Short mmCIF file of C-alpha atoms in Angstrom, two decimals:
data_model
loop_
_atom_site.label_atom_id
_atom_site.label_comp_id
_atom_site.label_asym_id
_atom_site.label_seq_id
_atom_site.Cartn_x
_atom_site.Cartn_y
_atom_site.Cartn_z
CA MET A 53 26.32 7.69 0.38
CA ASN A 54 28.89 5.82 -1.80
CA GLN A 55 27.99 3.37 -4.66
CA GLU A 56 27.89 0.32 -2.35
CA GLU A 57 25.57 2.00 0.03
CA GLN A 58 23.47 3.25 -2.61
CA VAL A 59 19.56 2.49 -2.50
CA GLN A 60 17.52 1.94 -5.44
CA VAL A 61 13.90 1.18 -5.98
CA LEU A 62 12.42 -0.49 -9.00
CA GLY A 63 8.91 0.50 -8.90
CA LEU A 64 5.74 1.73 -10.95
CA TRP A 65 4.38 5.11 -10.70
CA GLY A 66 0.61 4.03 -9.82
CA SER A 67 1.37 1.04 -7.57
CA PRO A 68 0.62 1.17 -3.73
CA PHE A 69 2.94 -1.63 -3.38
CA SER A 70 5.95 0.33 -4.98
CA LYS A 71 4.72 3.60 -3.16
CA ARG A 72 4.98 1.86 0.48
CA VAL A 73 8.75 1.47 -0.12
CA GLU A 74 9.10 5.07 -0.88
CA MET A 75 6.85 6.32 1.76
CA VAL A 76 8.91 4.55 4.44
CA LEU A 77 12.46 5.58 2.84
CA LYS A 78 11.08 9.17 2.94
CA LEU A 79 9.88 9.00 6.54
CA LYS A 80 13.07 7.76 7.52
CA GLY A 81 15.07 10.37 5.54
CA ILE A 82 16.84 7.74 3.35
CA PRO A 83 18.00 9.14 -0.21
CA TYR A 84 17.26 6.81 -2.85
CA GLU A 85 17.11 6.33 -6.60
CA TYR A 86 13.67 5.60 -8.26
CA ILE A 87 13.77 3.51 -11.28
CA GLU A 88 10.43 3.25 -13.33
CA GLU A 89 9.56 -0.05 -14.71
CA ASP A 90 7.05 -0.52 -17.35
CA VAL A 91 6.01 -3.89 -16.04
CA TYR A 92 2.87 -4.03 -18.38
CA VAL A 93 4.66 -3.64 -21.75
CA GLN A 94 7.92 -4.98 -21.13
CA LYS A 95 10.00 -5.84 -17.98
CA SER A 96 13.47 -4.85 -18.23
CA PRO A 97 16.36 -7.33 -18.17
CA ARG A 98 17.15 -5.62 -14.59
CA LEU A 99 13.93 -6.28 -13.04
CA LEU A 100 13.97 -10.01 -14.34
CA LYS A 101 17.49 -10.19 -13.07
CA LEU A 102 16.89 -8.69 -9.55
CA ASN A 103 13.42 -10.37 -8.88
CA PRO A 104 13.66 -13.52 -11.05
CA ILE A 105 10.95 -15.43 -8.98
CA HIS A 106 7.95 -13.21 -9.22
CA LYS A 107 9.20 -10.92 -11.92
CA LYS A 108 7.33 -7.91 -10.13
CA VAL A 109 7.78 -4.47 -8.49
CA PRO A 110 8.95 -3.00 -6.04
CA VAL A 111 12.59 -4.31 -5.63
CA LEU A 112 15.08 -2.57 -3.26
CA VAL A 113 18.67 -2.79 -4.17
CA HIS A 114 20.91 -2.09 -1.11
CA GLN A 115 24.64 -2.80 -0.97
CA GLY A 116 24.44 -4.78 -4.31
CA LYS A 117 21.67 -7.20 -2.93
CA SER A 118 18.13 -6.99 -3.90
CA ILE A 119 14.89 -7.49 -1.77
CA ALA A 120 11.50 -8.05 -3.29
CA GLU A 121 7.80 -8.22 -1.81
CA SER A 122 6.77 -4.69 -0.52
CA LEU A 123 6.35 -5.59 3.23
CA VAL A 124 9.47 -7.80 3.15
CA ILE A 125 11.24 -4.61 2.00
CA VAL A 126 9.74 -2.16 4.70
CA GLU A 127 10.84 -4.71 7.41
CA TYR A 128 14.28 -4.96 5.83
CA ILE A 129 14.37 -0.95 5.87
CA GLU A 130 13.14 -1.19 9.42
CA ASP A 131 15.76 -3.41 10.43
CA THR A 132 18.80 -1.63 8.49
CA TRP A 133 17.95 1.86 9.69
CA THR A 134 17.12 1.41 13.28
CA THR A 135 17.81 4.88 14.55
CA SER A 136 15.42 7.12 12.46
CA TYR A 137 11.56 6.99 12.59
CA PRO A 138 10.62 3.63 14.02
CA MET A 139 7.73 2.10 11.88
CA LEU A 140 7.22 -0.88 14.40
CA PRO A 141 6.68 -0.32 18.59
CA HIS A 142 9.26 -1.19 20.86
CA ASP A 143 7.10 -3.97 22.77
CA PRO A 144 7.15 -7.65 21.47
CA TYR A 145 3.48 -8.00 21.64
CA GLU A 146 2.88 -4.82 20.14
CA ARG A 147 5.27 -5.45 17.26
CA SER A 148 3.38 -8.76 16.57
CA MET A 149 0.05 -7.39 16.56
CA ALA A 150 1.27 -4.66 14.18
CA ARG A 151 2.17 -7.36 11.84
CA PHE A 152 -0.71 -9.36 11.98
CA TRP A 153 -2.92 -6.15 11.00
CA ALA A 154 -0.62 -5.17 8.18
CA LYS A 155 -0.53 -8.99 6.84
CA TYR A 156 -4.54 -8.74 7.48
CA ALA A 157 -4.97 -5.43 5.55
CA ASP A 158 -2.26 -6.54 2.58
CA ASP A 159 -3.64 -9.97 2.06
CA LYS A 160 -7.43 -9.79 3.13
CA VAL A 161 -8.79 -6.49 2.95
CA MET A 162 -7.04 -5.08 -0.16
CA LEU A 163 -7.84 -7.81 -2.31
CA THR A 164 -11.53 -8.17 -1.31
CA LEU A 165 -11.99 -4.19 -1.88
CA TRP A 166 -10.59 -4.71 -5.58
CA LYS A 167 -12.87 -7.68 -6.39
CA ALA A 168 -15.70 -5.65 -4.79
CA CYS A 169 -15.00 -2.87 -7.47
CA TRP A 170 -13.96 -4.93 -10.45
CA GLY A 171 -14.54 -8.79 -9.92
CA PRO A 172 -17.20 -10.41 -12.06
CA GLU A 173 -20.58 -9.04 -11.62
CA SER A 174 -22.10 -12.20 -10.43
CA GLU A 175 -19.72 -12.29 -7.35
CA ARG A 176 -19.65 -8.40 -6.58
CA GLU A 177 -22.51 -8.41 -4.23
CA LYS A 178 -20.74 -11.34 -2.27
CA MET A 179 -17.30 -9.54 -2.32
CA VAL A 180 -19.05 -6.17 -1.17
CA GLU A 181 -20.47 -7.92 1.92
CA GLU A 182 -16.75 -9.33 2.74
CA ALA A 183 -15.20 -5.90 2.11
CA TYR A 184 -17.75 -4.58 4.84
CA ASP A 185 -16.69 -6.94 7.06
CA GLY A 186 -12.73 -6.53 6.54
CA LEU A 187 -13.09 -2.51 7.11
CA LYS A 188 -15.10 -3.15 9.97
CA TYR A 189 -12.29 -5.02 11.88
CA LEU A 190 -9.77 -2.37 10.88
CA GLU A 191 -12.18 0.20 12.05
CA GLU A 192 -12.51 -1.45 15.38
CA GLU A 193 -8.78 -1.63 15.55
CA LEU A 194 -8.33 1.89 14.54
CA GLY A 195 -10.43 3.20 17.55
CA ASP A 196 -9.83 6.72 18.39
CA LYS A 197 -6.39 6.62 17.46
CA GLN A 198 -5.03 9.19 14.70
CA PHE A 199 -2.97 6.42 13.20
CA PHE A 200 -2.76 2.54 13.48
CA GLY A 201 0.39 3.17 15.02
CA GLY A 202 -0.92 5.97 17.46
CA GLU A 203 0.27 9.24 16.76
CA THR A 204 2.71 8.74 14.31
CA ILE A 205 2.29 6.68 11.20
CA GLY A 206 3.56 3.08 11.33
CA LEU A 207 3.75 -0.42 9.69
CA VAL A 208 0.09 -0.96 9.68
CA ASP A 209 -0.62 2.57 7.76
CA ILE A 210 1.75 1.98 5.44
CA ALA A 211 0.39 -1.59 4.35
CA ALA A 212 -3.22 0.29 4.68
CA ASP A 213 -2.12 2.83 1.97
CA PHE A 214 -4.44 1.13 -0.99
CA ILE A 215 -7.33 1.82 1.64
CA ALA A 216 -6.15 5.34 2.60
CA TYR A 217 -5.96 7.00 -0.95
CA TRP A 218 -6.17 4.39 -3.88
CA PHE A 219 -9.72 3.13 -2.85
CA GLY A 220 -11.23 6.16 -2.74
CA ILE A 221 -10.36 6.87 -6.48
CA ALA A 222 -11.44 3.21 -7.46
CA GLN A 223 -14.87 3.76 -5.73
CA GLU A 224 -15.45 6.87 -7.83
CA ALA A 225 -14.16 5.43 -10.89
CA SER A 226 -16.34 2.03 -10.39
CA GLY A 227 -19.44 3.72 -8.73
CA VAL A 228 -19.22 1.27 -5.88
CA MET A 229 -19.28 3.27 -2.74
CA ILE A 230 -18.28 0.92 0.34
CA MET A 231 -16.09 3.10 2.65
CA THR A 232 -18.11 5.96 3.19
CA ALA A 233 -18.05 8.27 6.05
CA GLU A 234 -21.45 7.47 7.34
CA ARG A 235 -20.44 3.71 7.77
CA PHE A 236 -16.66 4.01 8.73
CA PRO A 237 -15.97 7.43 10.18
CA LYS A 238 -12.82 6.40 12.03
CA LEU A 239 -11.11 5.03 8.48
CA GLN A 240 -12.32 8.05 6.82
CA ARG A 241 -10.70 10.02 9.43
CA TRP A 242 -7.74 8.16 9.31
CA SER A 243 -7.08 8.31 5.66
CA GLN A 244 -7.58 12.11 5.53
CA ASN A 245 -4.76 12.34 8.18
CA PHE A 246 -2.77 9.61 6.28
CA VAL A 247 -2.95 11.51 2.64
CA ARG A 248 -2.53 15.11 4.31
CA ASN A 249 0.81 13.99 5.86
CA ASN A 250 3.42 16.12 3.87
CA ILE A 251 5.92 13.36 3.50
CA ILE A 252 3.02 10.77 2.10
CA LYS A 253 1.94 13.71 -0.22
CA GLU A 254 5.39 13.81 -2.06
CA VAL A 255 4.87 10.25 -2.89
CA LEU A 256 1.28 9.52 -3.93
CA PRO A 257 0.65 9.28 -7.50
CA PRO A 258 -1.58 12.06 -9.07
CA LYS A 259 -5.52 11.59 -8.33
CA GLU A 260 -6.33 12.39 -11.99
CA LYS A 261 -3.86 9.95 -13.68
CA LEU A 262 -5.22 7.13 -11.23
CA MET A 263 -8.80 7.93 -11.93
CA ALA A 264 -8.07 7.67 -15.77
CA LEU A 265 -6.34 4.24 -15.10
CA PHE A 266 -8.91 3.03 -12.95
CA LYS A 267 -12.02 4.16 -15.39
CA ALA A 268 -9.97 2.48 -18.16
CA GLN A 269 -9.79 -0.77 -15.90
CA PHE A 270 -13.56 -0.52 -15.33
CA GLY A 271 -14.58 0.13 -18.88
CA ASN A 272 -12.70 -2.90 -19.69
CA ASN A 273 -14.23 -5.23 -17.13
CA ALA A 274 -17.58 -3.88 -18.08
CA SER A 275 -17.00 -5.12 -22.05
CA ASN A 276 -15.86 -8.19 -20.96
CA GLU A 277 -18.59 -8.99 -19.16
CA ALA A 278 -20.87 -7.91 -21.87
#
């Protein structure tokens, strides 16, 4: 791959948004250079130049052009490398439904789950109920399929990566148990299938490191509420 075609990913080690991009690149077999950004301490001039609007990771750089926002990047990768490992179905209706559920998991469910674990104590009970509702719809959509994409990992599975891996660790760290095997057996089965995938496993951050980060986050929130 020449310099003009080189693919770079600016990311953060523990971010499910950054990891989505790496997952798709690896599933498609696309070589890339990963550049870690310490966005909490000091955002690099490079990041600020490539993503001046949001100033966040991930950012994909390809052919000298930068693309921001994880699901936008995933769709760009899908549209650019069309012959390897399709992330979306061929049928137009099924493609639109995949986009709908990916956006639902990203915009609705993930934020609700985060607030259920780390939101203000006064709002947590409400957030837990909303989290149950959000996961219920995903459980129904998943049905008996191995993945949301059927037999292979697709766009919805990638968009729900936080639910599959990060949220289980967040539950342990916060003590708030929502997505249990008893209540959501299909999602639990799906999450196990997802994280056991050999390519996905290459990308996932270490559980112990994430657990320490989440416990520190939970402790900080508890201190702020005291």
